[in-house]
Amino acid sequence: MKLSKKTRYGIRALMDLAASTKTEQVALNSIAQRNAISVQFLEQVFSALKRARLVRSVKGPQGGYLLEKNAADITVAEIVEALEGSYFFENETEEHIEASGSSRVIQELIVDRVNESLREILENVTLKDLTEHFLEYRDYSQNMYYI
């Protein structure tokens, strides 16, 4: 599995949104600028996130985006599904499993195990977890002094 640029940028933008505000909307262009992402690309990303009900938009001159729910309640699995669709490895087809013992072995020992591990990781890491680690890293980096 490879996370696409769309998913990586979406996660970065959501971490920025979660770190930037708790009650006020954040303009998409400010998220784009802080993360060096094209506004047009982020519009596509946020459109998908809005359809998945992870963010909501506020219209008007002071408009922007807010998280639809608490960052602790948004899993990485939800974000990836909103932007990519299913993140699971494809199953062996039924006709291959029936015709070949090797297909059953591949399904059970590789595909099923990888999918279960992916599910476990992505469903147990939240946007809050990512944002907290990001803020710790950012604060640590800003307090570094170079001679």
XYZ file of C-alpha atoms in Angstrom:
147
model
C 0.000 0.000 0.000
C 1.213 3.473 -0.821
C -0.368 6.650 0.511
C -1.041 8.970 -2.395
C -0.057 12.606 -2.452
C -3.747 13.447 -2.031
C -3.934 11.441 1.190
C -0.642 12.745 2.565
C -1.647 16.339 1.856
C -5.096 15.701 3.289
C -3.637 14.395 6.535
C -1.196 17.319 6.723
C -3.997 19.811 6.106
C -6.226 18.207 8.746
C -3.386 18.269 11.279
C -2.914 21.964 10.491
C -6.645 22.573 10.863
C -6.773 20.703 14.182
C -3.706 22.572 15.476
C -4.885 25.983 14.284
C -8.335 26.222 15.715
C -10.843 24.836 18.121
C -13.788 27.163 17.528
C -13.064 29.396 14.533
C -12.912 28.389 10.902
C -9.609 28.423 9.067
C -9.265 29.700 5.506
C -8.090 27.131 3.004
C -5.503 29.513 1.551
C -3.815 29.861 4.963
C -3.621 26.065 5.325
C -2.247 25.847 1.784
C 0.359 28.523 2.433
C 1.597 27.023 5.727
C 1.931 23.583 4.136
C 3.172 24.570 0.656
C 0.171 22.937 -1.030
C -1.745 24.350 -3.971
C -5.093 25.884 -2.980
C -6.749 24.263 -5.998
C -5.490 20.847 -4.932
C -6.657 21.412 -1.348
C -10.099 22.390 -2.635
C -10.387 18.905 -4.159
C -9.109 17.283 -0.966
C -11.481 19.244 1.267
C -14.391 18.511 -1.037
C -13.841 14.781 -0.392
C -13.354 15.381 3.341
C -16.568 17.386 3.438
C -18.509 14.592 1.663
C -17.163 12.189 4.291
C -18.346 14.597 7.013
C -14.893 15.065 8.474
C -14.907 18.834 7.908
C -17.541 21.471 7.352
C -17.307 24.760 5.561
C -18.404 28.207 6.625
C -19.325 30.548 3.770
C -18.635 34.250 3.571
C -15.731 36.698 3.713
C -14.496 35.229 6.997
C -15.288 31.704 5.850
C -13.192 28.616 6.036
C -13.237 25.105 7.403
C -13.770 23.475 10.775
C -13.471 19.885 11.864
C -16.920 18.277 11.841
C -16.114 16.373 15.030
C -13.441 16.239 17.690
C -9.962 15.318 16.419
C -9.895 12.430 18.913
C -12.898 10.946 17.103
C -11.394 11.081 13.603
C -9.270 8.068 12.749
C -6.637 7.852 10.073
C -8.738 5.038 8.586
C -11.612 7.491 8.049
C -9.316 10.015 6.404
C -7.742 7.451 4.074
C -11.154 6.031 3.145
C -12.482 9.518 2.413
C -9.571 10.303 0.106
C -8.635 6.918 -1.360
C -11.502 4.535 -0.832
C -10.623 1.158 0.625
C -7.081 0.841 1.900
C -7.171 -2.965 2.055
C -5.246 -5.307 -0.208
C -7.579 -6.954 -2.689
C -8.715 -10.456 -1.797
C -7.861 -13.434 -3.916
C -10.835 -14.182 -6.146
C -13.155 -16.992 -5.118
C -12.477 -19.007 -8.244
C -8.708 -18.861 -7.593
C -9.149 -19.900 -3.969
C -11.315 -22.863 -4.946
C -9.007 -23.939 -7.772
C -5.705 -23.521 -6.003
C -4.448 -24.223 -2.511
C -1.724 -21.649 -3.110
C -4.350 -18.915 -3.528
C -5.897 -19.866 -0.180
C -2.466 -19.705 1.463
C -1.764 -16.293 -0.092
C -5.168 -15.053 1.074
C -4.853 -16.333 4.643
C -1.172 -15.804 5.380
C -0.540 -12.585 3.498
C -3.633 -10.657 2.413
C -5.766 -11.281 5.511
C -2.887 -10.606 7.898
C -1.769 -7.414 6.141
C -5.349 -6.140 6.003
C -5.880 -6.851 9.697
C -2.654 -5.058 10.627
C -3.553 -2.078 8.443
C -7.022 -1.913 9.958
C -5.649 -2.103 13.489
C -3.110 0.659 12.942
C -5.273 3.044 10.923
C -8.316 2.682 13.176
C -6.286 3.235 16.345
C -4.398 6.358 15.318
C -6.484 9.505 15.524
C -6.123 12.992 14.137
C -5.567 14.118 17.731
C -2.597 11.722 18.062
C -1.058 13.019 14.845
C -1.642 16.652 15.798
C -0.134 16.245 19.264
C 3.008 14.660 17.826
C 3.190 17.346 15.155
C 2.938 20.126 17.763
C 5.602 18.502 19.946
C 7.919 18.237 16.950
C 7.188 21.806 15.852
C 7.736 23.200 19.367
C 10.955 21.221 19.776
C 12.252 22.421 16.386
C 11.438 26.051 17.185
C 13.321 25.881 20.493
C 16.514 24.565 18.898
C 19.376 27.018 18.959
C 22.191 26.803 16.494
C 25.633 28.266 17.004
